XYZ file of C-alpha atoms in Angstrom:
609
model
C 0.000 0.000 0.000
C 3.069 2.499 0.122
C 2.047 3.626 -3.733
C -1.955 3.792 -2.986
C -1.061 5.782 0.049
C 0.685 8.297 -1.722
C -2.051 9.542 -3.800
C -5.429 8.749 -1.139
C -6.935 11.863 0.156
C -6.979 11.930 3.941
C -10.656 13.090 5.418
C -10.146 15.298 8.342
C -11.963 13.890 11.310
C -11.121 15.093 14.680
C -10.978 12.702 17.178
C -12.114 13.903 20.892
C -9.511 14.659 23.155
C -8.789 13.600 26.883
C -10.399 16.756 28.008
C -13.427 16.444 25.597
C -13.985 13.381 27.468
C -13.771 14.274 31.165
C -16.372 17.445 29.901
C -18.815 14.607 28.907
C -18.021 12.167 31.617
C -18.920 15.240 34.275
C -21.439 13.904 36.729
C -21.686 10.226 35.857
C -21.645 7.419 38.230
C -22.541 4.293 36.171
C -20.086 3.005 33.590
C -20.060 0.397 30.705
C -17.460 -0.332 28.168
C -17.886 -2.487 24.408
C -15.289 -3.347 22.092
C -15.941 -3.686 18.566
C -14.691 -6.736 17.272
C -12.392 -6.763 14.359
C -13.502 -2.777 14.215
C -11.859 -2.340 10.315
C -12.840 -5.737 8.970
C -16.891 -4.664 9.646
C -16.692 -1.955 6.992
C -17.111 -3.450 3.347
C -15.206 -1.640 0.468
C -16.669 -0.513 -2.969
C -15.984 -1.954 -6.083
C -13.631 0.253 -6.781
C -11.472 0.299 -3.608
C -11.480 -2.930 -3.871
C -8.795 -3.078 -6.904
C -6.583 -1.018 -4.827
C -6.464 -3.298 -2.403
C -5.268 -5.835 -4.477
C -2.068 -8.395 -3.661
C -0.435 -10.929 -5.120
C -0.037 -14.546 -3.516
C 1.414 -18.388 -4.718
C -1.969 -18.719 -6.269
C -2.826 -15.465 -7.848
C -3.924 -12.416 -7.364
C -6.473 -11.675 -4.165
C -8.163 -8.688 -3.085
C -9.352 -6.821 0.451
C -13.205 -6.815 0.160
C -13.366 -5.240 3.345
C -11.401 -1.958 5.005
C -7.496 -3.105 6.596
C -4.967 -2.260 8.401
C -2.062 -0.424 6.170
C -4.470 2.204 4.398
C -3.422 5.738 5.306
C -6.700 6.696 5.822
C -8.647 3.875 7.485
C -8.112 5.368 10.864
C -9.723 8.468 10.499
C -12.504 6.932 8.194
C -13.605 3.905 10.656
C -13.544 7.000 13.812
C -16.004 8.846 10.901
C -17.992 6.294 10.012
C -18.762 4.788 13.781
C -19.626 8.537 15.226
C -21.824 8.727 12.509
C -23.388 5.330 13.360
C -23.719 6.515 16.959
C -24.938 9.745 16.331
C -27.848 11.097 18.412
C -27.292 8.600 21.095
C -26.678 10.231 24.869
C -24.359 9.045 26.855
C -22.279 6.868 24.261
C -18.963 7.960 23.207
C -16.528 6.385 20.983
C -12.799 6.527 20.449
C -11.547 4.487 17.406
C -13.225 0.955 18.274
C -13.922 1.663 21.988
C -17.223 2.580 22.829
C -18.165 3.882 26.297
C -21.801 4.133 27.859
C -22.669 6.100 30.897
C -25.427 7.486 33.100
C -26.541 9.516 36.689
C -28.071 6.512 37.760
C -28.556 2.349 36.783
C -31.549 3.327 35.077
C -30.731 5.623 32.805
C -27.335 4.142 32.435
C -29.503 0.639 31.244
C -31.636 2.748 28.733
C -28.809 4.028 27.056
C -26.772 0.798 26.885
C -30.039 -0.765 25.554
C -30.650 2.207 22.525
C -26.878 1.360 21.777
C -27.092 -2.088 21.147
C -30.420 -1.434 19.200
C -28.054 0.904 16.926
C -25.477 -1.453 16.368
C -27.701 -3.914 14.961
C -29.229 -1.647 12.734
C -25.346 -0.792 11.528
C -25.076 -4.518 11.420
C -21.978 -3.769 13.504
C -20.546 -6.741 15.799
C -19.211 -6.831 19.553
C -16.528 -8.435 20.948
C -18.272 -10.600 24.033
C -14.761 -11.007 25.483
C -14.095 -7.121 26.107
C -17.708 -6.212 27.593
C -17.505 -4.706 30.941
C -20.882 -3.732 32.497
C -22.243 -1.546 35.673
C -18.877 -0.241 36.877
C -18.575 2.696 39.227
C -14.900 3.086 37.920
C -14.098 2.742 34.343
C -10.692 2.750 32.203
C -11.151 4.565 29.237
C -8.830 6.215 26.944
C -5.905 5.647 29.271
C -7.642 7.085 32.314
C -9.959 6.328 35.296
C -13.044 7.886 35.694
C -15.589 7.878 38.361
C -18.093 10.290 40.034
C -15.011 11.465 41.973
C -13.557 12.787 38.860
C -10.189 11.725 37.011
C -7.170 9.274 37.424
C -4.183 7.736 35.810
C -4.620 4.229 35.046
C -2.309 2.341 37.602
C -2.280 -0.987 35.171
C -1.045 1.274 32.677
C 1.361 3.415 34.559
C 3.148 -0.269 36.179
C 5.281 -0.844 32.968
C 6.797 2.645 34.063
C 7.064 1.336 37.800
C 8.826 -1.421 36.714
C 11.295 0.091 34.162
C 14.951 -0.334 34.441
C 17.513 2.906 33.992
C 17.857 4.009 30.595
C 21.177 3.222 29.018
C 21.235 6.218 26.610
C 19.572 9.640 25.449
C 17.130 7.612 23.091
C 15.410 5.669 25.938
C 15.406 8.432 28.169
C 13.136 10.327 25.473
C 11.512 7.073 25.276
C 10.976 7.206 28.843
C 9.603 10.712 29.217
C 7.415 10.692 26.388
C 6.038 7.884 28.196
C 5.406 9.753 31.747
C 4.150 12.991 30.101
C 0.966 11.097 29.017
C -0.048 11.136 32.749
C 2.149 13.981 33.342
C -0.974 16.422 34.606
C -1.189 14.469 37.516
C 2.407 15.066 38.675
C 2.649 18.261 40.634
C 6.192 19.859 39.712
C 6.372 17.438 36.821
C 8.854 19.649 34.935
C 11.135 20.434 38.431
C 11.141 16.452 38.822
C 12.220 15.975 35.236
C 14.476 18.368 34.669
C 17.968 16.458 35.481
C 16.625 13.970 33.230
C 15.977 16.331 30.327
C 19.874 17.996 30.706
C 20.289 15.111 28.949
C 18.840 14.949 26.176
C 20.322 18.598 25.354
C 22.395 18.745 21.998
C 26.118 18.564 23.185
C 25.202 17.284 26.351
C 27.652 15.340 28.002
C 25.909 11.215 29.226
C 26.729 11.155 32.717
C 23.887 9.151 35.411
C 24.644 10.674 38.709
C 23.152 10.357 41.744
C 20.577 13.401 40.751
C 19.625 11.462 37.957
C 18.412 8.647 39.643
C 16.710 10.600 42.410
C 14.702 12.188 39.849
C 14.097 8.658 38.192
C 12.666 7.568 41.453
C 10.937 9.981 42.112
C 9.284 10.279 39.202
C 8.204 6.503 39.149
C 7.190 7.092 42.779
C 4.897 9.838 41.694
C 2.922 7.760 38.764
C 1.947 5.394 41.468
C 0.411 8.330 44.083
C -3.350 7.828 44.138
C -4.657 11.671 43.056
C -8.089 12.306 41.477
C -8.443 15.459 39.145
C -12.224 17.366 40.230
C -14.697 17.519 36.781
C -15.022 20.574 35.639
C -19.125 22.167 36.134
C -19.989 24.717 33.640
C -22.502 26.084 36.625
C -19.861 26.850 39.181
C -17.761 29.580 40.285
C -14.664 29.242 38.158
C -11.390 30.961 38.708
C -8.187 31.139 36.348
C -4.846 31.524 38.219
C -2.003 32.549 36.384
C 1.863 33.209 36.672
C 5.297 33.784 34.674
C 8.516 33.379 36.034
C 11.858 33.855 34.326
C 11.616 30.533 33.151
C 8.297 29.164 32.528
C 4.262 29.824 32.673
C 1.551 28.137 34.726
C -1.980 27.979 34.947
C -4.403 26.400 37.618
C -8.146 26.263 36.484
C -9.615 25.633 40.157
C -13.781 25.654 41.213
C -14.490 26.458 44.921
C -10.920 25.273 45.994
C -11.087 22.052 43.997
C -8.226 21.736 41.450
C -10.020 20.988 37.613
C -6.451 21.023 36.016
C -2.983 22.407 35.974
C -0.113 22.601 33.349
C 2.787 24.920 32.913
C 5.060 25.090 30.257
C 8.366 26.718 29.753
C 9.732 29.905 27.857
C 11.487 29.654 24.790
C 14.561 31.557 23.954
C 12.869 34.318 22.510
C 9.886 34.685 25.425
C 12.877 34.724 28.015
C 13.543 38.340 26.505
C 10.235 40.099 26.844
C 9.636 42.307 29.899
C 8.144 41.140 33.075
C 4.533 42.284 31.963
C 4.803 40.788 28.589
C 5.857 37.731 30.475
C 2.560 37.997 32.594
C 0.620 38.779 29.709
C 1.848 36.073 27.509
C 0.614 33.408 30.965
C -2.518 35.123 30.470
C -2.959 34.405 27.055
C -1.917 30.701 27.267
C -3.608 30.013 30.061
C -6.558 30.799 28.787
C -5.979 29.295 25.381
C -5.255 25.775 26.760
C -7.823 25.858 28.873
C -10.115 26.777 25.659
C -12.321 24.017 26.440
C -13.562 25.136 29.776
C -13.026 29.290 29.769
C -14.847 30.027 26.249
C -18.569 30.818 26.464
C -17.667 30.745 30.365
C -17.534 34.199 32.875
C -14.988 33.483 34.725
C -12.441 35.276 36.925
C -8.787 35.266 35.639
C -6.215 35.702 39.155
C -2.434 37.334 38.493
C 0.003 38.769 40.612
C 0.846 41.232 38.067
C -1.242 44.216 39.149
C -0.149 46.343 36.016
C -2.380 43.316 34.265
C -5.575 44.053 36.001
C -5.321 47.477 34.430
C -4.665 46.318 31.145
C -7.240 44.051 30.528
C -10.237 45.353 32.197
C -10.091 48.838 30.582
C -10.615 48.622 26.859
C -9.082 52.020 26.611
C -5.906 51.386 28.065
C -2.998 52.027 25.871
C -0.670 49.348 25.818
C 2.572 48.066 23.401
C 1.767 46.740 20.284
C 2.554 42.918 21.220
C 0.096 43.039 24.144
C -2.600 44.769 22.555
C -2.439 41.798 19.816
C -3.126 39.607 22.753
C -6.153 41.150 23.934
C -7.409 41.389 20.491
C -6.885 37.244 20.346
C -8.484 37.164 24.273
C -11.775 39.439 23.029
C -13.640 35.964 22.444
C -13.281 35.402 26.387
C -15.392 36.877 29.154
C -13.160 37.341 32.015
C -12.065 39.882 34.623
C -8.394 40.430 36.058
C -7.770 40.160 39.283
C -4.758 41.135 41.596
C -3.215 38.831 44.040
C 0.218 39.004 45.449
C 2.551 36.132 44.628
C 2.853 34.850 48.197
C -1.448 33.971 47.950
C -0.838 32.926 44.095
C -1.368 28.834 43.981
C 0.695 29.242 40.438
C 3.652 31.502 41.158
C 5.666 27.836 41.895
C 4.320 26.109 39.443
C 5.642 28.579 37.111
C 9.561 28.683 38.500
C 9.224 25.202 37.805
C 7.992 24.527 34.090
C 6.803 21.512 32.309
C 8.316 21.550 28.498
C 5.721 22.471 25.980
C 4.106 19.383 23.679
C 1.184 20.724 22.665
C 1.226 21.094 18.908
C -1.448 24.521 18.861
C 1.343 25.999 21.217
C 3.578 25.216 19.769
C 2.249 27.237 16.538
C 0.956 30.130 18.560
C 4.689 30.118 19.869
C 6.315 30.188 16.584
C 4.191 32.991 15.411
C 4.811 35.104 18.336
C 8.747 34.052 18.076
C 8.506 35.255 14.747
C 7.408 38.705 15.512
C 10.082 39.116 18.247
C 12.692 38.107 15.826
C 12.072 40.425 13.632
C 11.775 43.099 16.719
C 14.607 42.356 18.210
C 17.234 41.421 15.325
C 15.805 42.457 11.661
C 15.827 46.254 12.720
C 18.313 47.809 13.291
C 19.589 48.947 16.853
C 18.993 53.185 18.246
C 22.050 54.622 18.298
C 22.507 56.402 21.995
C 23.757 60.309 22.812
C 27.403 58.663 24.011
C 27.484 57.140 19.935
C 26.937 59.965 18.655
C 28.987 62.096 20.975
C 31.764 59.394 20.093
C 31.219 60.321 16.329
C 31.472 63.995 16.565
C 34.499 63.832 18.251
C 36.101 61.808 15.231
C 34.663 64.053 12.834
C 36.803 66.599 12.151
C 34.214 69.029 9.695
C 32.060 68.938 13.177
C 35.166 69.452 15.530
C 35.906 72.492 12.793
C 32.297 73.504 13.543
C 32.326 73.591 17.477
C 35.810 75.587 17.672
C 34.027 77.934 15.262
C 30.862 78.424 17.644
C 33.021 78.403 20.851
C 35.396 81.576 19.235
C 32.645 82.837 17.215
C 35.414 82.864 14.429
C 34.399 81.546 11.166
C 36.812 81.664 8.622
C 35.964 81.326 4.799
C 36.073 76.879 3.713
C 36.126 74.888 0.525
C 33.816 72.779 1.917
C 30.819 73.217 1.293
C 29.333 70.917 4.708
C 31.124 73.907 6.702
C 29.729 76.593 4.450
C 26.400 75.559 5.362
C 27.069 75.570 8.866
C 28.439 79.045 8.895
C 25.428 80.265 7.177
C 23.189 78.257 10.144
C 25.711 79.689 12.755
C 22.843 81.615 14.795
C 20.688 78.620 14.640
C 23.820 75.923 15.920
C 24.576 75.101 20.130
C 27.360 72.744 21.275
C 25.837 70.577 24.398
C 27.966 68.489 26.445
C 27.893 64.944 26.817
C 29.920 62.774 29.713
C 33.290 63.526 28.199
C 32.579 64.503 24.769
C 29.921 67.550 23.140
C 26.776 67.291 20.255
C 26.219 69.950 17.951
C 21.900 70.843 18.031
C 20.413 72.773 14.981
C 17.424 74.301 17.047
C 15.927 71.622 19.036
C 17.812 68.707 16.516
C 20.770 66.317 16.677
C 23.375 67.397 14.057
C 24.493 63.438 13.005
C 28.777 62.912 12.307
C 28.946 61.236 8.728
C 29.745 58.235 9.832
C 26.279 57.894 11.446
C 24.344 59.204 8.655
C 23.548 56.329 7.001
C 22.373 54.349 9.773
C 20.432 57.273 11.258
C 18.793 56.603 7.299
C 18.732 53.170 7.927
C 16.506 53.335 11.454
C 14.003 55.818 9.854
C 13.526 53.820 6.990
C 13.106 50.602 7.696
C 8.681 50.700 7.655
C 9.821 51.399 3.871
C 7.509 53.875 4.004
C 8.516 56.007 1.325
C 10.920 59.207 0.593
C 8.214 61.989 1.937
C 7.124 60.058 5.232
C 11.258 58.966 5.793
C 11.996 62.891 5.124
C 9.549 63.986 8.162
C 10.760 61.225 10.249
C 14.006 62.603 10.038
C 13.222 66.322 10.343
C 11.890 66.189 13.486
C 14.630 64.548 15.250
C 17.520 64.911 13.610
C 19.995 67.324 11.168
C 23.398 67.060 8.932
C 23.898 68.739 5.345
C 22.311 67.100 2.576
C 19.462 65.175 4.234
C 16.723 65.991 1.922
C 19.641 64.254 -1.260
C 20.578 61.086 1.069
C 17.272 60.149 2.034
C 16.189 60.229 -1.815
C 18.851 58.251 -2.672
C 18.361 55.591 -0.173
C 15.250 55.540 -0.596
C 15.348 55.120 -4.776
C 17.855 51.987 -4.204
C 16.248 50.239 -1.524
C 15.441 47.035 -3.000
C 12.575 46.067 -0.770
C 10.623 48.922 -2.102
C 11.445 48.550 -5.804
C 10.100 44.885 -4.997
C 6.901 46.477 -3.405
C 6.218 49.587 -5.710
C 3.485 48.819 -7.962
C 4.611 49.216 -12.115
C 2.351 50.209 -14.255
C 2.770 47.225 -17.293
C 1.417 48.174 -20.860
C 0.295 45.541 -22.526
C 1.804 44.501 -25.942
C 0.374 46.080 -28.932
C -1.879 44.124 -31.032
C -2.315 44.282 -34.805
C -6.033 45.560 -35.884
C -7.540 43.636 -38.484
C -7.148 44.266 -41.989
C -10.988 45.033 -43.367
C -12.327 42.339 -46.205
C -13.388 45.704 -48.116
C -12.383 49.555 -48.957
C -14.204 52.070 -46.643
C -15.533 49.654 -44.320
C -13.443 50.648 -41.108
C -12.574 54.119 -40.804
C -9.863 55.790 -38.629
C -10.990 59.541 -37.664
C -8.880 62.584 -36.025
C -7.873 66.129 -35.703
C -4.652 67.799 -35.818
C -3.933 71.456 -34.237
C -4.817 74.223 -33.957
C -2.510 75.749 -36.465
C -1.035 79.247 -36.646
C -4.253 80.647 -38.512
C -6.520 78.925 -35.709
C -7.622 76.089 -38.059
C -7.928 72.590 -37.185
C -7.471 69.847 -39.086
C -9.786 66.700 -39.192
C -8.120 63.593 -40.575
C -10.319 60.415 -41.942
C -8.034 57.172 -42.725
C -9.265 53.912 -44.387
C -8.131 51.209 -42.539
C -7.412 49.176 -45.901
C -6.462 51.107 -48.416
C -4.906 53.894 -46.156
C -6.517 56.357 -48.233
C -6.795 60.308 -45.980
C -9.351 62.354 -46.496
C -8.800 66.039 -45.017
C -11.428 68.850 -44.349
C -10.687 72.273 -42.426
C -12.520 73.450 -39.764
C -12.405 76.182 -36.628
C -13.906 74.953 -34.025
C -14.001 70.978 -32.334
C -17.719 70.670 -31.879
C -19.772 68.132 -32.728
C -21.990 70.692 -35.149
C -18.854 71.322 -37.068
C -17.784 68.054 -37.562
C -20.924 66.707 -38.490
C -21.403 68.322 -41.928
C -17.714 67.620 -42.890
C -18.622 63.835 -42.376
C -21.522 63.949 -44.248
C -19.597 65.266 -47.277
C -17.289 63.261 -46.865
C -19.656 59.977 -46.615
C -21.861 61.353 -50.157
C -18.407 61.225 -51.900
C -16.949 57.712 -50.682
C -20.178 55.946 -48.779
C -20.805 55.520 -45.567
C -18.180 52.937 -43.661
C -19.756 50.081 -41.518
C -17.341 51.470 -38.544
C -16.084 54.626 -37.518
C -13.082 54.723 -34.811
C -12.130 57.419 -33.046
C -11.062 58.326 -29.285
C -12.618 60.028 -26.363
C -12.389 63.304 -26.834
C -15.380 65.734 -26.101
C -16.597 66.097 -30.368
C -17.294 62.404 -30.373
C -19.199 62.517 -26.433
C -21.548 64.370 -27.614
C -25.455 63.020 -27.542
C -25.769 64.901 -31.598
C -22.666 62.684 -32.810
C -24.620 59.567 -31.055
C -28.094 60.332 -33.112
C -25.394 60.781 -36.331
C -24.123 57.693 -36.125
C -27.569 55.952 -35.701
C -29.136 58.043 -38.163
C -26.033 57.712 -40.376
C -26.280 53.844 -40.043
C -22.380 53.351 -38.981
C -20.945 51.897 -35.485
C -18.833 54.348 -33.801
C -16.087 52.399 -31.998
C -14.381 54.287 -29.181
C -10.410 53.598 -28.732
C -7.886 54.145 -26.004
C -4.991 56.466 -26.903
C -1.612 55.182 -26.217
């Protein structure tokens, strides 16, 4: 199936999640749990799927007459085609083969099993009598436990990481966490626990199991087998959002009336390590609320920081904020929540934050390379402000400035070649020398006069929205001065590749041959040339195939003059089946339209070139 695979179109068919699944389960007491048997084999192919399926054997060829395993998209098609089967039924659920029945009480809970059996038969879909498990107050499903207490790891699941022996190289201790982090949101700390494991696995890391190491292994393993039961989440309840950042990491704890309903952290990248303390805050916000999506949207709920700043921010929709923030409220203005301010000594999250569990989730992961993105380009793609000391620096090396300031401080300006220190003698009145630390500026009024060797990257910084020679001119102005501003800034601008790219062209299309008529005096070509010295105009009438002019005089471009000139013209040579001319006001005219009708000829309007 490796060619077939290549070219079959994958249906997209989402497939609930864990916490899709401990939303539905909220509340339930009564548990069964039916296996499909041989769940692919049940679904019959067409006739035409059929040949794809084909294979050869000792005997000949043989084909699949029924869905298998190996077909790229069998997996998402069998979850399709049994939630569609099951549809309308309450309290059923499904997850690939797996089917799970539930209910308040043992009579409802019997009701429902009973409809789903009734449905199956109407599929004509088979069990598996071996894998029914009926009435439980506990059920394992989809890797967890759940009960009317609310949510568990599975401990039969979690004993083949009990019983695991030290991993012997970087591969099985990847092996080994990607194995714990499936039950990881039961593990308070998880990340602190895990982190001497995961020096490991850094690039360049050096393999060396020391005693941390296998305190952390312990622990860990020690930790699966702790007996701790997650609260369901009630839509109808008080809920509050607690949030924290740290200069590592970001943590979230969606709690109801003191009950914990979930926790996760995750930590900073690179890039997020660099923002300020209240984008830090912000960004928790954010992703708290994000990955919590399932229980915060269409949900009031009350979101808890100990970023006071925050509280500001996000409960007044007038509050003026940077431009990466303000893109995060925009994303947040699908939530309905209020900040609140809490100290981090009474915030439940502030330690969960210092101690971060690595980020796996794949949407995070793409709102994180998004916002990465933008801070790249923030923080390297434009270039860095220079600062007073740089500039100071410069001036001191430049020797037509240094020539300038001696000048000012002896009010003694002798006559130059040059003409960057004529202009400054002629600006003289307008020019003050301010000390900086060690070294002096020149100002021009209230502006910075820039050293050469700055003057292209003062250029650089005011240009670099591209936004054009006029806007990059008043940018400039306002700050900053140096001989020849208005020139540079043109030239710059004028080379700048980016906005040659960007600058629309205006593109003429090529020019097309007209038609050569079938007959003489059936397409006509009509103008006028002038006015001449004696005030005369000339109108000009062309056949299109023979090329043959005919001229007539005339003082004024009116339709009413132009009119009887055709009209001779047409008694003499006979009137054409099409008349082209272009736009201009003569041929505009309502009169010239009746003409032509009257006349019995198609006036054809052209663009000028």
């Amino acid at each position: 199936m490796r060619e077939p695979n290549t070219v079959i179109l994958r249906s997209r068919h989402i497939t609930p999640t864990l916490d899709d699944m401990i939303l539905d389960l909220n509340g339930y007491i009564v548990f069964s749990k039916i296996d499909l048997r041989s769940g692919y084999l049940q679904l019959e192919l067409n006739e035409e799927s059929r040949n794809i399926k084909t294979f050869t054997t000792h005997v000949g060829l043989r084909r699949y007459k029924r869905l298998s395993f190996g077909v790229s998209s069998a997996a998402e098609f069998f979850q399709n085609t049994l939630s569609n089967a099951l549809e309308g039924l309450d309290g059923v659920r499904n997850i690939s083969d797996d089917i799970i029945v539930f209910g308040r009480n043992q009579d409802e809970h019997d009701k429902r099993l009973e409809k789903l059996f009734v449905r199956l038969k109407e599929k004509n879909l088979t069990l598996n009598k071996a894998k029914y498990e009926f009435n439980k107050n506990k059920q394992e499903f989809y890797g967890h436990i759940f009960s009317a207490d609310g949510i568990s790891a599975d401990l039969r699941k979690i004993s083949a990481v009990k019983n695991t022996t030290i991993p012997k190289d970087v591969g099985e201790i990847r092996s080994f966490l990607a194995m714990t982090n499936y039950v990881g949101r039961f593990i308070p700390n998880y990340s602190t626990i895990t982190e001497p494991l995961r020096r490991l696995t850094k690039q360049d890391s050096k393999w060396e199991w020391t005693s941390e190491q296998q305190q952390s292994f312990d622990k860990l393993k020690n930790e699966l087998v702790a007996d701790r039961v997650m609260s369901y989440f009630d839509p109808n309840k008080e809920t509050m959002l607690i949030v924290d950042a740290s200069p590592v990491g970001l943590a979230g704890l969606l709690t109801q009336y003191g009950k914990i309903i979930a926790y996760a952290s995750r930590s900073l990248t690179d890039v997020e390590t660099r923002y300020s303390q209240t984008e830090k805050e912000a960004l928790a916000i954010v992703w708290a609320i994000e990955h919590f999506h399932l229980y915060s949207f269409g949900q009031s709920f009350t979101l808890v920081s100990d970023h006071q700043p925050l509280e500001t921010i996000f409960n007044s929709p007038k509050a003026k904020t940077p431009a990466c923030i303000e893109r995060w409220r925009l994303r947040l203005q699908g939530y309905n929540f209020k900040v609140q301010y809490k100290p981090g000594k009474v915030n439940a999250a502030d330690y969960l934050s210092r101690h971060p569990t690595p980020t796996t989730s794949i949407a995070c992961k793409h709102s994180q390379l998004a916002e990465e993105y933008v801070r790249y380009l923030t923080d390297n793609a434009v270039p860095k402000a220079m600062t007073l000391d740089e500039i100071a620096d410069s001036t001191q090396k430049d020797s037509d400035l240094q020539t300038v300031i001696t000048a000012l401080k002896s009010n003694r300006w002798d006559k130059h070649e040059s003409t960057t220190l004529d202009t400054f003698s002629r600006l003289r009145y307008e020019l003050t020398v301010v000390p900086v630390n060690d070294s002096e500026i020149i100002l021009h009024d209230n502006r910075i006069v820039i050293p050469k060797d700055l003057q292209m990257r003062v250029i650089d910084l005011a240009h670099e929205g591209h936004q054009g020679i006029i806007r990059t001119k008043q940018l400039l102005r306002e700050k900053v001065y140096f001989p020849g501003i208005d020139k540079l800034v043109e030239q710059t601008c004028k080379s700048c590749i980016p906005c040659l790219a960007s600058t629309p062209k205006n593109v003429f299309e090529q020019l097309q041959m007209s038609e050569i008529p079938n007959n003489v005096w059936e397409n006509l070509s009509m103008d006028f040339c002038g006015p001449f010295p004696n005030g005369y105009y000339v109108m000009v009438v062309i056949d299109e195939y023979s090329r043959y002019p005919v001229t007539e005089t005339l003082t004024k471009l009116t339709a009413k003059s132009e009119m009887p000139l055709l009209d001779k013209t047409f008694s003499i040579f006979g009137i054409p089946k099409v008349l082209k001319t272009d736009n201009g006001p003569p041929f505009n005219s309502q009169e010239f339209r009746n003409f032509a009708d009257n006349m019995g000829f198609k006036h054809r309007k052209i663009t000028l070139l």
